[in-house]
């Protein structure tokens, strides 16, 4: 079901017989990939010469310091060049190529490549335009909810997913329950919050879980939560938009039957790419999307109906995944965590700053809140000060129990000097 890293990097994870048919689609990128140096992760993370080289492979604007990288993870130059090459190819060969190659073996080879990277069979994965589409399709087409049942989600789940859950409940005559994530968050506190909510709502049939919150950066203990929920006979839909490509895992590790994610955040593929996963034995729990008759009702591809897709972006997936693996998930994740810890450690002692993600439940993303500044307006104002006076770009978020906050997210190209400028700015603002 999975392949070795060496096989993935060398070759090609394309189904036998398809490589020769589409040389242009699967040719290696023109610009060399960045490869991680040999050595343990702890050594690579602190190899500043290597990370300076990494930065040189990104076209980073010098007009501002970007600490809002949880929205979109920009492509390396190698992947961007590959994307542009595919755009030129499509612009030249047009429908002749799309109908004869891409719409046939091409897209299926890409789907197989992605499935192998996710660690699941190809027939359990379909390509989408992002995590939002994937999760909305899973939620809106969930078949097992009945009138009087309860659906549940957390206060830190993504807004669009909350909307979709509310809509599903309204259409099916179900009730909605929300779990409040405790502040300050702890692993046991999170587990207890969900356990108490499930006990209080014994008719819960469907639960939405988010691996990494886009609001605060909190990393939820996903495997433990999924095990707890499924033991009660509750189905789980998992949002991995912020975790896939940042944390080192494959989909089977989550033990979830339904997952939605994207490739344009931490994998570093072009915008507008995602995937939907449904375990084969559970396919019937998710209905066909909008009457899609292009595929059999037993086919996961019947759960997506995207129309004309961004073919050039899809064609770039194999090289984006090869670039990702060349650097290594563990190296990338550890470096991002190292950068996050660098700025957090400097502000921990500031009594006027509250850090919302604890050190043992965080990745690249972490939000902060200034004392007494709990409204969304307060945090919009803080964002404006940072960009106008210090040239630092961040984003305000609302929704946590304790009030709105400011999200801070470094990228692989972020330097510790840039993070020092951010902590100095916060220090001056709070003085």
Short mmCIF file of C-alpha atoms in Angstrom, two decimals:
data_model
loop_
_atom_site.label_atom_id
_atom_site.label_comp_id
_atom_site.label_asym_id
_atom_site.label_seq_id
_atom_site.Cartn_x
_atom_site.Cartn_y
_atom_site.Cartn_z
CA UNK A 1 0.00 0.00 0.00
CA UNK A 2 2.97 2.32 0.58
CA UNK A 3 6.29 2.76 -1.18
CA UNK A 4 9.78 3.44 0.08
CA UNK A 5 11.07 6.99 0.17
CA UNK A 6 13.92 6.00 -2.17
CA UNK A 7 11.50 4.60 -4.73
CA UNK A 8 9.34 7.71 -4.48
CA UNK A 9 12.23 10.12 -4.96
CA UNK A 10 13.77 8.16 -7.82
CA UNK A 11 10.94 7.25 -9.83
CA UNK A 12 8.14 7.40 -10.31
CA UNK A 13 5.16 6.42 -8.37
CA UNK A 14 3.12 6.33 -11.53
CA UNK A 15 1.19 3.21 -12.41
CA UNK A 16 3.01 0.81 -14.70
CA UNK A 17 2.53 1.54 -18.37
CA UNK A 18 1.66 5.22 -17.99
CA UNK A 19 5.11 6.78 -17.89
CA UNK A 20 5.94 6.25 -21.52
CA UNK A 21 2.54 7.43 -22.64
CA UNK A 22 2.89 10.88 -21.10
CA UNK A 23 6.53 11.99 -20.95
CA UNK A 24 5.66 15.68 -20.86
CA UNK A 25 3.25 15.27 -17.96
CA UNK A 26 5.67 13.43 -15.70
CA UNK A 27 9.06 14.78 -16.70
CA UNK A 28 11.25 15.95 -13.85
CA UNK A 29 11.26 19.65 -13.00
CA UNK A 30 13.85 21.78 -14.81
CA UNK A 31 15.13 23.45 -11.62
CA UNK A 32 16.89 21.07 -9.18
CA UNK A 33 15.10 20.11 -6.01
CA UNK A 34 16.47 21.10 -2.61
CA UNK A 35 17.68 18.04 -0.73
CA UNK A 36 18.18 17.75 3.01
CA UNK A 37 21.72 17.18 4.26
CA UNK A 38 22.60 13.86 5.83
CA UNK A 39 22.34 13.57 9.60
CA UNK A 40 19.78 13.36 12.39
CA UNK A 41 16.82 15.72 12.38
CA UNK A 42 18.06 17.61 15.46
CA UNK A 43 21.25 18.44 13.57
CA UNK A 44 19.52 19.42 10.33
CA UNK A 45 17.11 21.74 12.17
CA UNK A 46 20.00 23.87 13.43
CA UNK A 47 22.03 23.82 10.22
CA UNK A 48 21.57 27.52 9.45
CA UNK A 49 23.66 27.33 6.29
CA UNK A 50 21.23 24.76 4.91
CA UNK A 51 18.18 26.85 5.78
CA UNK A 52 19.77 29.92 4.17
CA UNK A 53 20.12 27.81 1.04
CA UNK A 54 16.47 26.79 1.40
CA UNK A 55 15.45 30.46 1.56
CA UNK A 56 17.32 31.12 -1.68
CA UNK A 57 15.04 28.62 -3.45
CA UNK A 58 11.95 30.70 -2.66
CA UNK A 59 11.04 34.00 -4.31
CA UNK A 60 10.36 35.86 -1.06
CA UNK A 61 9.22 39.47 -1.12
CA UNK A 62 11.55 41.90 0.56
CA UNK A 63 8.76 44.41 1.14
CA UNK A 64 7.50 42.86 4.37
CA UNK A 65 8.13 40.02 6.83
CA UNK A 66 5.53 37.36 6.17
CA UNK A 67 4.39 35.63 9.36
CA UNK A 68 1.07 34.55 7.83
CA UNK A 69 2.17 31.38 6.07
CA UNK A 70 -0.69 29.16 7.26
CA UNK A 71 -2.89 30.54 4.45
CA UNK A 72 -0.76 29.41 1.52
CA UNK A 73 2.68 27.79 1.49
CA UNK A 74 4.45 29.28 -1.52
CA UNK A 75 6.15 26.95 -4.00
CA UNK A 76 9.89 26.52 -4.27
CA UNK A 77 11.36 27.79 -7.50
CA UNK A 78 11.63 24.21 -8.80
CA UNK A 79 7.93 23.54 -8.26
CA UNK A 80 6.91 26.97 -9.59
CA UNK A 81 8.97 26.39 -12.73
CA UNK A 82 7.30 23.02 -13.19
CA UNK A 83 3.87 24.66 -12.78
CA UNK A 84 4.72 27.28 -15.41
CA UNK A 85 5.96 24.58 -17.76
CA UNK A 86 2.64 22.76 -17.46
CA UNK A 87 0.72 26.00 -18.10
CA UNK A 88 2.73 26.48 -21.31
CA UNK A 89 2.11 22.87 -22.30
CA UNK A 90 -1.65 23.24 -21.84
CA UNK A 91 -1.74 26.56 -23.61
CA UNK A 92 0.04 24.99 -26.57
CA UNK A 93 -1.58 21.53 -26.88
CA UNK A 94 -4.93 22.46 -25.41
CA UNK A 95 -7.81 19.99 -25.58
CA UNK A 96 -5.79 17.58 -27.74
CA UNK A 97 -3.59 16.85 -24.73
CA UNK A 98 -6.35 17.09 -22.13
CA UNK A 99 -8.75 14.68 -23.80
CA UNK A 100 -6.18 12.18 -25.09
CA UNK A 101 -3.83 12.03 -22.12
CA UNK A 102 -4.64 14.09 -19.02
CA UNK A 103 -8.32 13.15 -18.74
CA UNK A 104 -7.39 9.49 -19.13
CA UNK A 105 -4.14 8.05 -17.76
CA UNK A 106 -2.79 11.40 -16.62
CA UNK A 107 -5.13 12.32 -13.80
CA UNK A 108 -5.32 8.72 -12.63
CA UNK A 109 -1.53 8.48 -12.41
CA UNK A 110 -1.51 11.66 -10.32
CA UNK A 111 -4.22 10.26 -8.06
CA UNK A 112 -2.14 7.09 -7.59
CA UNK A 113 0.92 9.18 -6.75
CA UNK A 114 -0.97 11.12 -4.10
CA UNK A 115 -2.58 8.01 -2.62
CA UNK A 116 0.81 6.34 -2.20
CA UNK A 117 2.11 9.42 -0.44
CA UNK A 118 -0.92 9.43 1.86
CA UNK A 119 -0.36 5.74 2.57
CA UNK A 120 -3.75 4.52 1.35
CA UNK A 121 -5.12 2.65 -1.70
CA UNK A 122 -5.82 4.74 -4.77
CA UNK A 123 -9.51 3.85 -4.77
CA UNK A 124 -9.92 5.52 -1.37
CA UNK A 125 -8.71 8.95 -2.58
CA UNK A 126 -10.15 11.57 -4.94
CA UNK A 127 -8.62 14.87 -6.02
CA UNK A 128 -10.39 18.10 -5.05
CA UNK A 129 -9.80 21.85 -5.16
CA UNK A 130 -8.95 22.09 -1.48
CA UNK A 131 -9.79 21.00 2.04
CA UNK A 132 -12.94 23.11 2.14
CA UNK A 133 -14.46 21.33 -0.86
CA UNK A 134 -13.37 17.94 0.50
CA UNK A 135 -14.85 18.47 3.94
CA UNK A 136 -18.02 20.14 2.72
CA UNK A 137 -18.67 17.16 0.45
CA UNK A 138 -18.07 14.71 3.28
CA UNK A 139 -20.34 16.61 5.65
CA UNK A 140 -23.17 17.54 3.31
CA UNK A 141 -23.41 14.04 1.83
CA UNK A 142 -23.24 12.12 5.11
CA UNK A 143 -26.07 9.57 4.89
CA UNK A 144 -26.54 8.16 8.39
CA UNK A 145 -27.90 11.19 10.24
CA UNK A 146 -31.55 10.96 11.33
CA UNK A 147 -34.03 13.37 12.85
CA UNK A 148 -33.36 13.72 16.55
CA UNK A 149 -29.66 12.81 16.25
CA UNK A 150 -26.90 15.19 17.31
CA UNK A 151 -23.92 16.39 15.32
CA UNK A 152 -20.94 17.88 17.13
CA UNK A 153 -18.01 20.13 16.35
CA UNK A 154 -15.50 22.22 18.27
CA UNK A 155 -15.24 25.97 18.74
CA UNK A 156 -11.83 25.96 17.04
CA UNK A 157 -12.97 24.11 13.91
CA UNK A 158 -12.87 25.96 10.60
CA UNK A 159 -15.76 28.35 9.93
CA UNK A 160 -16.85 26.79 6.62
CA UNK A 161 -16.98 23.36 8.22
CA UNK A 162 -19.11 24.67 11.08
CA UNK A 163 -21.48 26.18 8.51
CA UNK A 164 -21.70 22.86 6.67
CA UNK A 165 -22.43 20.99 9.91
CA UNK A 166 -25.16 23.48 10.82
CA UNK A 167 -26.67 23.10 7.36
CA UNK A 168 -26.63 19.31 7.57
CA UNK A 169 -28.38 19.40 10.94
CA UNK A 170 -31.05 21.78 9.65
CA UNK A 171 -31.76 19.63 6.59
CA UNK A 172 -31.98 16.40 8.59
CA UNK A 173 -33.78 17.61 11.69
CA UNK A 174 -30.77 17.02 13.92
CA UNK A 175 -29.43 19.13 16.77
CA UNK A 176 -26.00 20.75 17.03
CA UNK A 177 -23.59 20.58 19.96
CA UNK A 178 -20.35 22.53 20.24
CA UNK A 179 -17.31 21.52 22.28
CA UNK A 180 -15.42 24.39 23.90
CA UNK A 181 -11.67 23.87 23.93
CA UNK A 182 -10.33 24.79 27.37
CA UNK A 183 -7.86 27.64 27.88
CA UNK A 184 -5.11 27.07 28.68
CA UNK A 185 -5.29 23.85 26.68
CA UNK A 186 -3.75 20.60 27.87
CA UNK A 187 -3.88 17.15 26.31
CA UNK A 188 -5.99 15.75 29.11
CA UNK A 189 -8.16 18.84 29.23
CA UNK A 190 -9.00 18.48 25.54
CA UNK A 191 -9.75 14.76 25.89
CA UNK A 192 -11.95 15.43 28.93
CA UNK A 193 -13.85 18.20 27.11
CA UNK A 194 -14.81 15.88 24.27
CA UNK A 195 -15.60 12.98 26.57
CA UNK A 196 -17.91 15.15 28.67
CA UNK A 197 -19.61 16.53 25.57
CA UNK A 198 -20.25 13.04 24.22
CA UNK A 199 -21.70 11.93 27.56
CA UNK A 200 -23.95 14.98 27.62
CA UNK A 201 -25.18 14.23 24.10
CA UNK A 202 -25.66 10.46 23.87
CA UNK A 203 -27.39 10.70 20.48
CA UNK A 204 -24.33 12.14 18.78
CA UNK A 205 -23.93 10.49 15.38
CA UNK A 206 -21.28 12.59 13.63
CA UNK A 207 -18.31 14.57 14.97
CA UNK A 208 -15.96 16.94 13.17
CA UNK A 209 -12.37 17.04 14.39
CA UNK A 210 -9.53 19.33 13.30
CA UNK A 211 -5.96 18.08 13.57
CA UNK A 212 -4.40 21.56 13.87
CA UNK A 213 -6.64 24.53 14.59
CA UNK A 214 -6.33 27.37 12.12
CA UNK A 215 -7.38 29.74 14.92
CA UNK A 216 -4.80 29.04 17.62
CA UNK A 217 -2.42 26.44 16.19
CA UNK A 218 -3.42 23.86 18.80
CA UNK A 219 -2.50 20.32 17.74
CA UNK A 220 -5.27 18.02 18.91
CA UNK A 221 -4.44 14.49 20.16
CA UNK A 222 -6.11 13.07 17.07
CA UNK A 223 -5.50 9.34 17.39
CA UNK A 224 -6.75 9.33 20.99
CA UNK A 225 -9.80 11.43 20.13
CA UNK A 226 -10.75 9.29 17.14
CA UNK A 227 -10.41 6.12 19.19
CA UNK A 228 -12.59 7.58 21.97
CA UNK A 229 -15.26 8.78 19.58
CA UNK A 230 -15.45 5.63 17.47
CA UNK A 231 -15.72 3.50 20.61
CA UNK A 232 -19.04 5.26 21.20
CA UNK A 233 -20.28 4.42 17.71
CA UNK A 234 -19.86 8.01 16.49
CA UNK A 235 -18.53 8.71 13.00
CA UNK A 236 -15.65 11.16 12.66
CA UNK A 237 -14.71 13.52 9.83
CA UNK A 238 -11.15 14.82 10.21
CA UNK A 239 -9.81 18.12 8.86
CA UNK A 240 -6.07 17.86 8.15
CA UNK A 241 -5.74 21.13 6.21
CA UNK A 242 -3.05 22.50 8.54
CA UNK A 243 -1.34 19.24 9.48
CA UNK A 244 -0.74 17.36 6.23
CA UNK A 245 2.86 18.03 5.15
CA UNK A 246 3.79 19.59 8.48
CA UNK A 247 3.36 16.70 10.91
CA UNK A 248 4.96 13.33 10.19
CA UNK A 249 2.15 10.82 9.71
CA UNK A 250 0.14 8.96 7.09
CA UNK A 251 -3.64 8.80 6.96
CA UNK A 252 -3.96 5.28 8.49
CA UNK A 253 -2.25 6.62 11.63
CA UNK A 254 -5.34 8.75 12.33
CA UNK A 255 -7.68 5.72 12.30
CA UNK A 256 -10.34 7.94 10.74
CA UNK A 257 -12.75 6.80 8.02
CA UNK A 258 -13.30 10.25 6.47
CA UNK A 259 -10.59 12.88 5.92
CA UNK A 260 -10.24 16.10 3.93
CA UNK A 261 -7.02 17.99 3.28
CA UNK A 262 -5.11 20.16 0.84
CA UNK A 263 -1.71 20.35 -0.85
CA UNK A 264 -1.20 24.11 -1.07
CA UNK A 265 -0.27 24.78 2.54
CA UNK A 266 2.56 22.61 3.88
CA UNK A 267 3.21 20.43 0.83
CA UNK A 268 4.00 23.52 -1.26
CA UNK A 269 1.93 22.72 -4.35
CA UNK A 270 0.00 25.33 -6.38
CA UNK A 271 -3.15 26.88 -4.95
CA UNK A 272 -6.43 25.04 -5.40
CA UNK A 273 -5.42 21.44 -4.71
CA UNK A 274 -6.82 19.02 -2.16
CA UNK A 275 -7.97 15.48 -1.52
CA UNK A 276 -10.87 13.59 -0.04
CA UNK A 277 -10.35 10.25 1.68
CA UNK A 278 -13.01 7.66 2.47
CA UNK A 279 -12.15 4.20 3.76
CA UNK A 280 -13.46 1.72 1.23
CA UNK A 281 -15.65 -0.16 3.71
CA UNK A 282 -17.38 3.11 4.65
CA UNK A 283 -18.02 4.45 1.15
CA UNK A 284 -21.79 4.05 1.40
CA UNK A 285 -21.90 6.41 4.42
CA UNK A 286 -21.06 9.33 2.12
CA UNK A 287 -23.58 9.85 -0.67
CA UNK A 288 -22.89 10.64 -4.30
CA UNK A 289 -22.31 14.39 -4.76
CA UNK A 290 -25.09 16.23 -6.62
CA UNK A 291 -26.14 13.17 -8.57
CA UNK A 292 -22.70 12.61 -10.13
CA UNK A 293 -23.26 9.81 -12.65
CA UNK A 294 -19.79 9.85 -14.21
CA UNK A 295 -18.70 7.08 -11.84
CA UNK A 296 -20.37 4.16 -10.11
CA UNK A 297 -21.96 4.89 -6.71
CA UNK A 298 -19.26 2.71 -5.14
CA UNK A 299 -16.47 4.90 -6.59
CA UNK A 300 -15.04 7.67 -4.38
CA UNK A 301 -14.78 9.91 -7.45
CA UNK A 302 -18.58 10.06 -7.48
CA UNK A 303 -18.25 12.11 -4.24
CA UNK A 304 -16.62 14.99 -6.16
CA UNK A 305 -18.05 16.97 -9.07
CA UNK A 306 -15.64 19.83 -9.77
CA UNK A 307 -16.22 20.52 -13.45
CA UNK A 308 -13.21 21.83 -15.36
CA UNK A 309 -10.23 21.68 -13.03
CA UNK A 310 -6.92 23.52 -12.96
CA UNK A 311 -5.08 20.84 -14.92
CA UNK A 312 -1.69 22.59 -14.74
CA UNK A 313 -1.87 22.68 -10.94
CA UNK A 314 -2.85 19.00 -10.80
CA UNK A 315 0.01 18.09 -13.14
CA UNK A 316 2.39 19.75 -10.67
CA UNK A 317 1.42 17.48 -7.76
CA UNK A 318 4.06 14.77 -8.43
CA UNK A 319 6.93 17.27 -8.43
CA UNK A 320 5.55 19.09 -5.38
CA UNK A 321 5.52 15.78 -3.52
CA UNK A 322 9.03 14.91 -4.70
CA UNK A 323 10.26 18.32 -3.51
CA UNK A 324 8.51 17.79 -0.19
CA UNK A 325 10.15 14.40 0.27
CA UNK A 326 13.55 15.68 -0.81
CA UNK A 327 13.47 18.02 2.20
CA UNK A 328 11.69 15.46 4.38
CA UNK A 329 8.55 15.84 6.45
CA UNK A 330 10.44 15.37 9.69
CA UNK A 331 13.02 17.99 8.78
CA UNK A 332 10.38 20.46 7.64
CA UNK A 333 8.15 19.91 10.65
CA UNK A 334 11.03 20.12 13.12
CA UNK A 335 12.37 23.31 11.55
CA UNK A 336 8.96 24.96 11.61
CA UNK A 337 8.57 23.98 15.26
CA UNK A 338 12.07 25.30 15.99
CA UNK A 339 11.13 28.68 14.49
CA UNK A 340 7.85 28.73 16.40
CA UNK A 341 9.63 27.97 19.67
CA UNK A 342 12.20 30.68 18.94
CA UNK A 343 9.66 33.51 19.07
CA UNK A 344 7.38 31.93 21.67
CA UNK A 345 10.24 31.48 24.16
CA UNK A 346 11.01 35.21 23.99
CA UNK A 347 7.43 36.21 24.81
CA UNK A 348 6.61 33.60 27.46
CA UNK A 349 7.92 35.88 30.17
CA UNK A 350 5.85 38.87 29.09
CA UNK A 351 2.90 39.06 31.47
CA UNK A 352 0.92 41.05 28.90
CA UNK A 353 1.12 38.29 26.26
CA UNK A 354 -0.87 35.06 26.30
CA UNK A 355 0.36 32.22 24.09
CA UNK A 356 -2.58 30.05 23.06
CA UNK A 357 -0.89 26.81 21.97
CA UNK A 358 1.15 25.00 24.64
CA UNK A 359 4.62 23.81 23.69
CA UNK A 360 3.65 20.13 23.76
CA UNK A 361 0.61 20.68 21.47
CA UNK A 362 1.91 22.92 18.71
CA UNK A 363 3.50 22.96 15.29
CA UNK A 364 4.35 25.94 13.08
CA UNK A 365 1.16 27.85 13.90
CA UNK A 366 0.64 29.58 17.23
CA UNK A 367 -1.59 32.50 18.17
CA UNK A 368 -1.13 35.11 20.86
CA UNK A 369 -3.43 37.50 22.66
CA UNK A 370 -2.50 40.71 24.45
CA UNK A 371 -3.88 41.27 27.94
CA UNK A 372 -7.30 42.89 27.80
CA UNK A 373 -7.34 42.83 24.00
CA UNK A 374 -9.88 40.09 23.38
CA UNK A 375 -12.13 41.56 20.69
CA UNK A 376 -11.62 40.95 16.98
CA UNK A 377 -11.36 44.73 16.53
CA UNK A 378 -8.49 44.80 19.04
CA UNK A 379 -6.59 42.22 17.05
CA UNK A 380 -7.26 43.89 13.72
CA UNK A 381 -5.73 47.01 15.27
CA UNK A 382 -2.69 45.02 16.44
CA UNK A 383 -2.27 43.57 12.96
CA UNK A 384 -2.35 47.09 11.50
CA UNK A 385 0.30 48.36 13.91
CA UNK A 386 2.60 45.47 13.06
CA UNK A 387 2.36 45.93 9.30
CA UNK A 388 2.27 49.75 9.24
CA UNK A 389 4.98 50.43 11.82
CA UNK A 390 7.16 47.32 11.65
CA UNK A 391 6.53 45.79 8.23
CA UNK A 392 5.38 42.49 9.75
CA UNK A 393 2.35 40.73 8.31
CA UNK A 394 0.11 38.55 10.51
CA UNK A 395 -3.61 37.76 10.66
CA UNK A 396 -6.28 38.14 13.39
CA UNK A 397 -8.53 35.18 14.20
CA UNK A 398 -11.73 34.96 16.20
CA UNK A 399 -13.56 32.08 17.84
CA UNK A 400 -11.50 30.85 20.83
CA UNK A 401 -13.24 30.79 24.21
CA UNK A 402 -10.96 33.46 25.65
CA UNK A 403 -11.48 35.89 22.79
CA UNK A 404 -9.92 36.82 19.47
CA UNK A 405 -6.20 36.48 18.86
CA UNK A 406 -3.38 37.13 16.39
CA UNK A 407 -2.04 34.15 14.42
CA UNK A 408 1.70 33.94 13.79
CA UNK A 409 3.09 31.40 11.33
CA UNK A 410 6.68 31.23 10.08
CA UNK A 411 7.69 29.34 6.93
CA UNK A 412 10.81 27.41 6.00
CA UNK A 413 12.25 30.61 4.51
CA UNK A 414 11.66 32.63 7.71
CA UNK A 415 14.83 33.64 9.55
CA UNK A 416 15.34 33.87 13.29
CA UNK A 417 16.33 37.53 12.77
CA UNK A 418 12.87 38.22 11.33
CA UNK A 419 11.27 36.54 14.32
CA UNK A 420 13.44 38.64 16.63
CA UNK A 421 12.03 41.76 14.93
CA UNK A 422 8.54 40.47 15.64
CA UNK A 423 9.18 39.81 19.35
CA UNK A 424 10.88 43.19 19.70
CA UNK A 425 7.83 44.83 18.14
CA UNK A 426 5.45 43.04 20.52
CA UNK A 427 7.67 44.07 23.40
CA UNK A 428 7.44 47.73 22.40
CA UNK A 429 3.69 47.54 21.82
CA UNK A 430 3.08 46.05 25.28
CA UNK A 431 5.40 48.44 27.15
#
